[in-house]
Short mmCIF file of C-alpha atoms in Angstrom, two decimals:
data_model
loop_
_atom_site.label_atom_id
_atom_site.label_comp_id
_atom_site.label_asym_id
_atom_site.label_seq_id
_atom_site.Cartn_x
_atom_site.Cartn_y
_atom_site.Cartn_z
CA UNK A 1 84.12 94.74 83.18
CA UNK A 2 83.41 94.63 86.80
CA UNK A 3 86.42 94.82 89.72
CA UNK A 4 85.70 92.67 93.09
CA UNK A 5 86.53 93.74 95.85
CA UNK A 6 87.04 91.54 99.39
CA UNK A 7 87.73 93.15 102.70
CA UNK A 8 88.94 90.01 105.06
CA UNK A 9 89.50 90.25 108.46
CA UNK A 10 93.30 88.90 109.03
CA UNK A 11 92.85 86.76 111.69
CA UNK A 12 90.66 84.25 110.82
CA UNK A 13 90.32 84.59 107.13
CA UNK A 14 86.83 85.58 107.16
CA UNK A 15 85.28 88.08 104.41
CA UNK A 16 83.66 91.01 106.34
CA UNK A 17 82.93 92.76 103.06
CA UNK A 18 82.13 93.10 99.19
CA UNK A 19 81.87 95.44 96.59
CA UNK A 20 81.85 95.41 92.72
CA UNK A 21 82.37 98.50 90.82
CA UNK A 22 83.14 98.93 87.25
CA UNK A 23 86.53 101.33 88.26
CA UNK A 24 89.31 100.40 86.22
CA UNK A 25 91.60 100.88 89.43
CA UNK A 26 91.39 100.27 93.08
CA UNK A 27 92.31 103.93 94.20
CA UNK A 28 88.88 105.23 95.23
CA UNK A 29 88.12 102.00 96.72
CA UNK A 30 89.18 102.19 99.99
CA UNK A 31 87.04 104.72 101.75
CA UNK A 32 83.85 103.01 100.40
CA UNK A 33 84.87 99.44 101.80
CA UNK A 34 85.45 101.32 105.15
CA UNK A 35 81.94 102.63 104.94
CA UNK A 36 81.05 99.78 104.65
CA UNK A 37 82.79 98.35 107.36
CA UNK A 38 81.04 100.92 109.52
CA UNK A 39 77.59 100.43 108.32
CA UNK A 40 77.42 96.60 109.22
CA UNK A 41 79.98 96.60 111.77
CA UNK A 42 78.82 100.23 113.52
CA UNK A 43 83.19 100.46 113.48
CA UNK A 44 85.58 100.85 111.40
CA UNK A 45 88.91 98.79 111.63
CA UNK A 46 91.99 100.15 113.16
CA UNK A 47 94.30 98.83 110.40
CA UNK A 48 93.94 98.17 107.11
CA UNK A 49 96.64 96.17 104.60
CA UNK A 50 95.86 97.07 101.14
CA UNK A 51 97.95 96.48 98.00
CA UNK A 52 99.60 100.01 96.16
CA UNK A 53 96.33 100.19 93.29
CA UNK A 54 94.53 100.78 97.15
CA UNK A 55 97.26 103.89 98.42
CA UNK A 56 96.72 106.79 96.64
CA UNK A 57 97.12 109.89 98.78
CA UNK A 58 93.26 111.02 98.63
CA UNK A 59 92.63 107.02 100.24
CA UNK A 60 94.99 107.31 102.76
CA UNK A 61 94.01 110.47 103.97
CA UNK A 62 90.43 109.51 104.01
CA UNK A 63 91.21 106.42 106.18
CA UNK A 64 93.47 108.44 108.74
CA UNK A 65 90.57 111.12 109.26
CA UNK A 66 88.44 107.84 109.74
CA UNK A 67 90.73 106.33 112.23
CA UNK A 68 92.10 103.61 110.14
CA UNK A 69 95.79 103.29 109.57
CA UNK A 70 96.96 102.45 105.88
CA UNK A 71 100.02 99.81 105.40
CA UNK A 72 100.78 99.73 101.77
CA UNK A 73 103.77 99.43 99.80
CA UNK A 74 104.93 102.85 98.85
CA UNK A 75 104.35 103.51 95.05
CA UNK A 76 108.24 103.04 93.06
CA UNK A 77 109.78 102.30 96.30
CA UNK A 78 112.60 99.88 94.61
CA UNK A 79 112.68 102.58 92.01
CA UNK A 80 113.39 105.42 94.26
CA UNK A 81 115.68 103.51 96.35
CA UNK A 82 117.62 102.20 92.87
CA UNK A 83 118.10 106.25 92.10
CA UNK A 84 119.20 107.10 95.54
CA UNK A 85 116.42 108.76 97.22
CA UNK A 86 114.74 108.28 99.74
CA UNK A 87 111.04 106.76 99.34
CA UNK A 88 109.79 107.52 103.04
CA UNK A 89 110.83 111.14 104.01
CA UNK A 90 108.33 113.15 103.67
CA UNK A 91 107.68 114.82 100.33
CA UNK A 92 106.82 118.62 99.56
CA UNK A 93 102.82 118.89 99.59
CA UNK A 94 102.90 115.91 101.55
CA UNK A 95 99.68 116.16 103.98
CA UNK A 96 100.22 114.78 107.70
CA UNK A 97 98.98 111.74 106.81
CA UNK A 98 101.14 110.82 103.99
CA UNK A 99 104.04 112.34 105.89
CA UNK A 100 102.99 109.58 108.32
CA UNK A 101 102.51 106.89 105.71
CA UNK A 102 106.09 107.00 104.39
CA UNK A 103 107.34 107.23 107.78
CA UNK A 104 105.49 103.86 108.91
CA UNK A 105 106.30 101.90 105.95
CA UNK A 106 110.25 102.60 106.57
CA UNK A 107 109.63 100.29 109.75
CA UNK A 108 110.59 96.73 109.40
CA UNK A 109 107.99 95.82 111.51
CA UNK A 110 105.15 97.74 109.47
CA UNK A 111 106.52 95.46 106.18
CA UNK A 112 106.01 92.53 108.34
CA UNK A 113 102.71 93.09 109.42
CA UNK A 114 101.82 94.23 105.76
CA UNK A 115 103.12 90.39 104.49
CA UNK A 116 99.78 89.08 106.53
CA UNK A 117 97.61 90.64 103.54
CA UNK A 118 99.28 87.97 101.39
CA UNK A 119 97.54 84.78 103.23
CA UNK A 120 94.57 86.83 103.65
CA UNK A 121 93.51 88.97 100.83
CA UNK A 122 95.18 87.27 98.12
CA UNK A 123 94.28 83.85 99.73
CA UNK A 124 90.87 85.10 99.26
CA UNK A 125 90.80 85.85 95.47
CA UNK A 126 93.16 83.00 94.71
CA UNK A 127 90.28 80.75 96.30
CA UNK A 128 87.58 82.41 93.98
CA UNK A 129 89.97 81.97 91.29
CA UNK A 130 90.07 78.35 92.09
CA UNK A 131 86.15 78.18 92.36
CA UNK A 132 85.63 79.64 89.00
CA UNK A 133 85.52 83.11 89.68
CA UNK A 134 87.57 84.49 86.52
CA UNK A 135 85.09 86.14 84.91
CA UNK A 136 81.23 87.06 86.18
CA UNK A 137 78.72 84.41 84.43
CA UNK A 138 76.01 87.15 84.79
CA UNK A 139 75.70 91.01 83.35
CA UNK A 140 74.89 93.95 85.38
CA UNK A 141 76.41 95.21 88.76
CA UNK A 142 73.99 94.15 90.99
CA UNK A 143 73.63 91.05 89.64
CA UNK A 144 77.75 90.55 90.22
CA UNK A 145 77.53 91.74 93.70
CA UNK A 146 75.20 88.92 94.31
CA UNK A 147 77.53 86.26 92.30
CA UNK A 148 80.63 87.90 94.90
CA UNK A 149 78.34 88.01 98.09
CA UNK A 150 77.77 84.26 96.85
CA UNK A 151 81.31 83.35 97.17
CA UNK A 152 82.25 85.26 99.98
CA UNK A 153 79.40 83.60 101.85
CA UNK A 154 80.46 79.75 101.03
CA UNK A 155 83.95 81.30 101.92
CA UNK A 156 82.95 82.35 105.40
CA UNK A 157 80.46 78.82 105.70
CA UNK A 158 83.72 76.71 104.83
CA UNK A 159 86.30 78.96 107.35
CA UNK A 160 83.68 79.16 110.01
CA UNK A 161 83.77 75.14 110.26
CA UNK A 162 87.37 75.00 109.72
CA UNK A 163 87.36 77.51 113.10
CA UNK A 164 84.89 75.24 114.62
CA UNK A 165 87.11 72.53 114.45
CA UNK A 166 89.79 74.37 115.57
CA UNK A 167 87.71 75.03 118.96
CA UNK A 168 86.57 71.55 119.67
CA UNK A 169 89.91 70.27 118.79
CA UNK A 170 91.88 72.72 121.37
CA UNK A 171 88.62 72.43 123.89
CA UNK A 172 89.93 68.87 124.06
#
């Protein structure tokens, strides 16, 4: 089985980049997509809102070395709070980084701006979803990174003239 990955800026919707790898997980996933981010892009993004399979500590620290700050949920947060501890003070072995981490997801505002990956990221899969994209209708990873560059192209096609209407519209 192959995993998909979408990067999407938040803004506008748009998919700035794709990956498929055959890892059972998404936490080594991260500091690839912000690779690639770099490659095409020649920068890589200030912020990034990834779900918890994204925020393991080896990710996060990656991403803060690369400039990018990491809002995820913490991992057992409800759990830890439910047994009385505290989820975001910094634990023992805890890098400056992660110390960091926990301290910015304690913020209300840092939740809030975390709740925009839900109209963007998962907007973006639920689409595919809704396209057919459930399973890959071809073998091989390359082959599947075409099938996802595929959609995320028609994705970008169909939100670029959605934005161009937007324009004209406010332009008046």
């Amino acid at each position: 089985g192959y995993n998909v990955q979408f990067s999407t800026e938040t803004k506008s919707g748009v998919i700035v980049g794709v990956d498929v790898t055959n890892a059972g997980n998404d936490q080594d996933e991260l500091p690839p997509m912000l690779d690639q981010l770099h490659e095409r892009y020649g920068a890589r993004p200030d912020e990034a809102l990834v779900d918890g399979g994204f925020a393991s500590r080896e990710s996060i620290e990656s991403a803060t070395e690369q400039g990018t700050t990491v809002f995820a949920p913490l991992k057992d947060e409800q759990k830890q709070l439910d047994a009385g501890k505290d989820p975001y003070a910094e634990k023992k072995g805890d890098s400056e980084a992660m110390a960091s981490f926990r301290a910015r997801m304690k913020n209300p505002a840092s939740k809030l701006l975390y709740r925009l990956r839900c109209q963007t990221a998962e907007w973006v899969n639920a689409v595919c979803r809704n396209w057919g994209l459930w399973q890959m209708p071809v073998r091989g990873q390359p082959k599947c990174r075409a099938v996802a560059t595929l959609y995320a192209i028609t994705h970008d096609l169909l939100i670029g003239e959605k934005l161009r209407a937007q324009a004209i519209a406010e332009s008046g």
